[in-house]
Amino acid sequence: MKILAIETSCDETAISVLEIKGGPKNPRFKVLSNVISSQVKLHAKWGGVVPSLAKREHQKNLVPVLIKSLKESKLLKSKIKSKKSKLQIKIQNELNKILERELELLRRVKIFLRNYEAPKIDLIVVTNGPGLEPALWVGINFAKALAIAWNKPLFAANHMEGHLFSVFLQEKQRREFPISNFQFPIITLLVSGGHTELILIKNWLKYKMLGQTRDDAAGEAFDKVAKMLNLGYPGGPAINRIAEAAGGHRMSFKLPRPMLNSKDYDFSFSGLKTAVLYKLKEIRNLTPEIKAIFCKEFQQAVTDVLISKTMRAVKEFKAKTVILGGGVAANKELRKQFQKKIAITNDRKYLLNLLMPEIKFTGDNAAMIALAAYFRFIKKKGPADWQALKADGNLKIF
Ligand code: KG4
Ligand code: ZN
């Protein structure tokens, strides 16, 4: 089967086509296309994502991104001349209703549908949360419009579940996914711009939230600290890059590791951000060298907390697999230190498997959304009435 997935939960407009071969017990996946149009440069001017701007940009970008994605998947087919500009009145009326709040998108969708045939896909999937609701709505309404016009089923996917499944994506090859080989329990750490979640998975789609952030998400802390250091938005990649320049140098002081020793699995990063702010005030001359050492120490503080809590959960629940996902999973130091930690944990009696997404799939993309939805689709765990599908900014993973 072929799934077309749409992701607009934040500042990336993403559409992907995923092909799945084999049965549900042993599916093989191939990413036919994974198109992402990032609005990062636009939001960078404001120091973070502006929801109304994101909504406007998604409306502008969705149709071009769809065309590109279908083209790359070899599924884009122009209508023959005589069939062009014919859209059934009934469909036009439905589109007018679905996209009554996205008039710019409505105009573009109509032009698109007049010019192109319905592609040979089996299912449309869209992220319905968590994320920015104005942004999510654009994707949802677009997906509904396509489902009506093409007469295809529509399914919803949870953005964080997408990050979780992103570890099974591979850019080039068709990825074997031997479900039966998978070792439970799994402990998964999802770290993005909006979330920091530690989840226990006892079986597919059976989640237990062990802990989450009480204030800022890990990615958000990177973004805020980067702002203090004038490194622009998004901050994670910049801090990661600059910290590398510090080499073996360290700060003469240590930043706090918030909640490192708390008995629960919650996180808190806002105190760390405040500690950075105070320390920065003490430094008179912030040379590039000191900035690099500062970035390194901040990154290490976050890494220490994330790894320590994850490993404690691994121990308590006797996990056999660890999954790391989300935008912050692109952090090279976090990846390296996780690998190291797990390597020293492993011995002949206890083998812990670490799964991390390819860097390309760490940030927001629609291939992960297609994959997450596929697992719900085969287990028939989806919305009964997709026409009533709503955006839910705080959608939970279970
Ligand atoms: O998952 P994601 O792309 O979007 C959300 O769902 O939020 O995550 C974006 C977050 C941003 O806060 C960004 O600064 C952070 O991921 N990020 C990183 C790195 N690359 C992206 N954080 C640390 N190190 C990185 N290399
Ligand atoms: Zn994300």
Tab-separated table of C-alpha atoms in Angstrom, residues 7-219:
chain	number	residue	atom	x	y	z
A	7	GLU	CA	2.554	17.234	8.615
A	8	THR	CA	1.986	20.878	9.589
A	9	SER	CA	2.174	20.856	13.387
A	10	CYS	CA	4.842	23.548	13.673
A	11	ASP	CA	7.041	25.385	11.196
A	12	GLU	CA	7.686	22.711	8.572
A	13	THR	CA	5.252	21.977	5.773
A	14	ALA	CA	5.973	18.330	5.021
A	15	ILE	CA	4.447	15.725	2.724
A	16	SER	CA	5.711	12.222	2.181
A	17	VAL	CA	4.685	9.076	0.343
A	18	LEU	CA	5.562	5.814	2.056
A	19	GLU	CA	5.264	2.473	0.312
A	20	ILE	CA	4.642	-0.611	2.421
A	21	LYS	CA	5.108	-4.111	1.113
A	22	GLY	CA	4.615	-7.397	2.906
A	23	GLY	CA	1.964	-8.133	5.499
A	24	PRO	CA	1.460	-6.426	8.871
A	25	LYS	CA	3.675	-9.044	10.565
A	26	ASN	CA	6.693	-8.325	8.423
A	27	PRO	CA	6.242	-5.065	6.572
A	28	ARG	CA	8.956	-3.426	4.485
A	29	PHE	CA	8.980	0.317	4.110
A	30	LYS	CA	10.274	2.546	1.387
A	31	VAL	CA	10.192	6.323	1.542
A	32	LEU	CA	9.185	7.288	-1.999
A	33	SER	CA	9.342	10.979	-1.175
A	34	ASN	CA	9.959	13.108	1.878
A	35	VAL	CA	9.508	16.765	0.984
A	36	ILE	CA	9.951	19.393	3.699
A	37	SER	CA	9.503	23.112	3.232
A	38	SER	CA	10.964	24.816	6.263
A	39	GLN	CA	9.794	28.213	7.498
A	40	VAL	CA	12.726	28.496	9.866
A	41	LYS	CA	14.237	31.575	8.203
A	42	LEU	CA	10.974	33.458	8.426
A	43	HIS	CA	10.379	32.669	12.104
A	44	ALA	CA	14.035	33.291	12.957
A	45	LYS	CA	13.391	37.046	12.548
A	46	TRP	CA	10.982	36.826	15.496
A	47	GLY	CA	13.203	34.560	17.587
A	48	GLY	CA	10.703	31.675	17.537
A	49	VAL	CA	7.662	30.262	15.790
A	50	VAL	CA	4.770	32.711	15.279
A	51	PRO	CA	1.550	30.631	14.937
A	52	SER	CA	-0.309	33.046	12.620
A	53	LEU	CA	2.702	33.239	10.289
A	54	ALA	CA	3.030	29.438	10.326
A	55	LYS	CA	-0.632	29.129	9.339
A	56	ARG	CA	-0.192	31.574	6.451
A	57	GLU	CA	2.945	29.825	5.196
A	58	HIS	CA	1.391	26.339	5.354
A	59	GLN	CA	-1.453	27.629	3.178
A	60	LYS	CA	1.058	28.901	0.642
A	61	ASN	CA	3.317	25.843	0.734
A	62	LEU	CA	1.020	22.822	0.907
A	63	VAL	CA	0.123	22.554	-2.783
A	64	PRO	CA	3.685	23.091	-4.115
A	65	VAL	CA	4.988	20.597	-1.541
A	66	LEU	CA	2.299	18.100	-2.570
A	67	ILE	CA	3.197	18.480	-6.250
A	68	LYS	CA	6.886	17.942	-5.486
A	69	SER	CA	6.182	14.947	-3.271
A	70	LEU	CA	3.919	13.260	-5.846
A	71	LYS	CA	6.413	13.987	-8.601
A	72	GLU	CA	9.289	12.408	-6.659
A	73	SER	CA	7.102	9.381	-5.952
A	74	LYS	CA	6.229	9.170	-9.662
A	75	LEU	CA	2.572	9.584	-8.810
A	76	LEU	CA	1.896	12.979	-10.369
A	77	LYS	CA	-0.245	12.734	-13.457
A	78	SER	CA	-1.609	15.710	-15.403
A	79	LYS	CA	-5.199	15.536	-16.574
A	80	ILE	CA	-5.733	15.339	-20.293
A	81	LYS	CA	-6.751	18.686	-21.758
A	82	SER	CA	-10.424	17.869	-22.275
A	83	LYS	CA	-10.820	16.906	-18.590
A	84	LYS	CA	-9.118	20.007	-17.244
A	85	SER	CA	-11.085	22.714	-15.423
A	86	LYS	CA	-13.874	20.280	-14.650
A	87	LEU	CA	-14.558	19.925	-10.952
A	88	GLN	CA	-17.899	18.477	-9.969
A	89	ILE	CA	-20.194	21.050	-8.376
A	90	LYS	CA	-20.748	18.730	-5.408
A	91	ILE	CA	-17.018	18.502	-4.752
A	92	GLN	CA	-16.572	22.238	-5.220
A	93	ASN	CA	-19.247	22.868	-2.595
A	94	GLU	CA	-17.621	20.485	-0.146
A	95	LEU	CA	-14.209	22.071	-0.684
A	96	ASN	CA	-15.697	25.535	-0.134
A	97	LYS	CA	-17.031	24.345	3.195
A	98	ILE	CA	-13.917	22.504	4.394
A	99	LEU	CA	-11.548	25.296	3.468
A	100	GLU	CA	-13.781	28.256	4.320
A	101	ARG	CA	-11.142	29.605	6.716
A	102	GLU	CA	-8.197	28.917	4.427
A	103	LEU	CA	-9.219	30.796	1.296
A	104	GLU	CA	-5.693	31.067	-0.058
A	105	LEU	CA	-5.345	27.304	0.212
A	106	LEU	CA	-8.824	26.735	-1.278
A	107	ARG	CA	-7.839	28.669	-4.398
A	108	ARG	CA	-4.639	26.664	-4.795
A	109	VAL	CA	-6.339	23.329	-4.140
A	110	LYS	CA	-8.953	23.983	-6.812
A	111	ILE	CA	-6.314	24.832	-9.415
A	112	PHE	CA	-4.371	21.718	-8.462
A	113	LEU	CA	-7.408	19.437	-8.699
A	114	ARG	CA	-8.363	20.853	-12.098
A	115	ASN	CA	-4.930	20.052	-13.437
A	116	TYR	CA	-3.976	16.718	-11.906
A	117	GLU	CA	-5.513	13.265	-11.642
A	118	ALA	CA	-6.077	11.605	-8.267
A	119	PRO	CA	-2.823	9.763	-7.449
A	120	LYS	CA	-2.672	6.033	-6.912
A	121	ILE	CA	-2.416	6.037	-3.130
A	122	ASP	CA	-4.424	3.990	-0.639
A	123	LEU	CA	-4.584	6.213	2.399
A	124	ILE	CA	-4.146	9.853	3.395
A	125	VAL	CA	-2.716	10.597	6.820
A	126	VAL	CA	-2.446	13.864	8.707
A	127	THR	CA	-0.980	14.967	12.041
A	128	ASN	CA	-3.792	16.046	14.371
A	129	GLY	CA	-1.595	16.975	17.364
A	130	PRO	CA	0.234	17.847	19.486
A	131	GLY	CA	1.429	21.149	18.072
A	132	LEU	CA	0.231	24.643	17.224
A	133	GLU	CA	-3.491	24.420	16.593
A	134	PRO	CA	-3.725	27.084	13.859
A	135	ALA	CA	-0.944	25.250	12.007
A	136	LEU	CA	-2.442	21.783	12.585
A	137	TRP	CA	-5.830	22.923	11.264
A	138	VAL	CA	-4.389	23.905	7.885
A	139	GLY	CA	-2.973	20.400	7.384
A	140	ILE	CA	-6.140	18.720	8.627
A	141	ASN	CA	-8.440	20.736	6.378
A	142	PHE	CA	-6.140	20.191	3.413
A	143	ALA	CA	-6.156	16.448	4.094
A	144	LYS	CA	-9.960	16.435	4.355
A	145	ALA	CA	-10.235	18.314	1.065
A	146	LEU	CA	-7.990	15.782	-0.697
A	147	ALA	CA	-9.851	12.852	0.856
A	148	ILE	CA	-13.155	14.184	-0.484
A	149	ALA	CA	-11.839	15.125	-3.908
A	150	TRP	CA	-9.909	11.872	-4.434
A	151	ASN	CA	-12.360	9.670	-2.568
A	152	LYS	CA	-9.672	8.181	-0.284
A	153	PRO	CA	-9.789	7.209	3.386
A	154	LEU	CA	-8.196	9.578	5.887
A	155	PHE	CA	-6.406	8.692	9.081
A	156	ALA	CA	-4.846	10.772	11.858
A	157	ALA	CA	-1.427	10.425	13.473
A	158	ASN	CA	0.112	11.711	16.680
A	159	HIS	CA	3.199	13.840	16.052
A	160	MET	CA	5.146	12.385	18.996
A	161	GLU	CA	4.287	8.859	17.923
A	162	GLY	CA	5.739	9.897	14.581
A	163	HIS	CA	9.033	10.858	16.272
A	164	LEU	CA	8.995	7.499	18.017
A	165	PHE	CA	8.584	5.539	14.772
A	166	SER	CA	11.127	7.715	12.934
A	167	VAL	CA	13.839	5.276	14.058
A	168	PHE	CA	12.547	2.749	11.526
A	169	LEU	CA	12.939	5.014	8.513
A	170	GLN	CA	15.773	4.714	6.098
A	171	GLU	CA	16.510	7.103	3.326
A	172	LYS	CA	17.423	4.828	0.472
A	173	GLN	CA	16.700	1.171	1.010
A	174	ARG	CA	13.489	-0.575	1.708
A	175	ARG	CA	13.689	-1.119	5.436
A	176	GLU	CA	12.954	-4.559	6.775
A	177	PHE	CA	10.879	-4.236	9.887
A	178	PRO	CA	10.744	-7.596	11.618
A	179	ILE	CA	8.155	-6.786	14.245
A	180	SER	CA	8.438	-10.194	15.840
A	181	ASN	CA	12.152	-9.568	16.525
A	182	PHE	CA	11.418	-6.548	18.602
A	183	GLN	CA	12.364	-6.667	22.216
A	184	PHE	CA	10.033	-5.208	24.795
A	185	PRO	CA	9.897	-3.422	27.131
A	186	ILE	CA	11.103	-0.341	25.309
A	187	ILE	CA	12.027	2.912	27.019
A	188	THR	CA	11.700	5.854	24.695
A	189	LEU	CA	12.958	9.377	25.199
A	190	LEU	CA	11.274	11.902	22.925
A	191	VAL	CA	12.955	15.294	22.929
A	192	SER	CA	11.736	18.070	20.678
A	193	GLY	CA	11.039	21.793	20.676
A	194	GLY	CA	7.735	21.337	22.484
A	195	HIS	CA	8.110	18.067	24.399
A	196	THR	CA	10.384	16.059	26.647
A	197	GLU	CA	8.801	12.705	27.368
A	198	LEU	CA	10.027	9.468	28.843
A	199	ILE	CA	7.688	6.632	27.886
A	200	LEU	CA	7.520	2.946	28.707
A	201	ILE	CA	6.273	0.754	25.843
A	202	LYS	CA	5.245	-2.734	26.853
A	203	ASN	CA	3.860	-3.630	23.458
A	204	TRP	CA	3.060	-1.889	20.192
A	205	LEU	CA	0.871	1.146	20.842
A	206	LYS	CA	0.767	0.428	24.581
A	207	TYR	CA	2.294	3.461	26.214
A	208	LYS	CA	2.856	4.545	29.766
A	209	MET	CA	4.096	8.061	30.324
A	210	LEU	CA	6.798	7.850	32.993
A	211	GLY	CA	7.694	11.498	33.063
A	212	GLN	CA	7.766	14.731	31.147
A	213	THR	CA	9.034	18.246	31.478
A	214	ARG	CA	7.435	20.434	34.087
A	215	ASP	CA	8.331	23.614	32.215
A	216	ASP	CA	10.514	24.102	29.132
A	217	ALA	CA	11.149	21.247	26.718
A	218	ALA	CA	14.756	20.245	26.055
A	219	GLY	CA	14.714	21.749	22.543
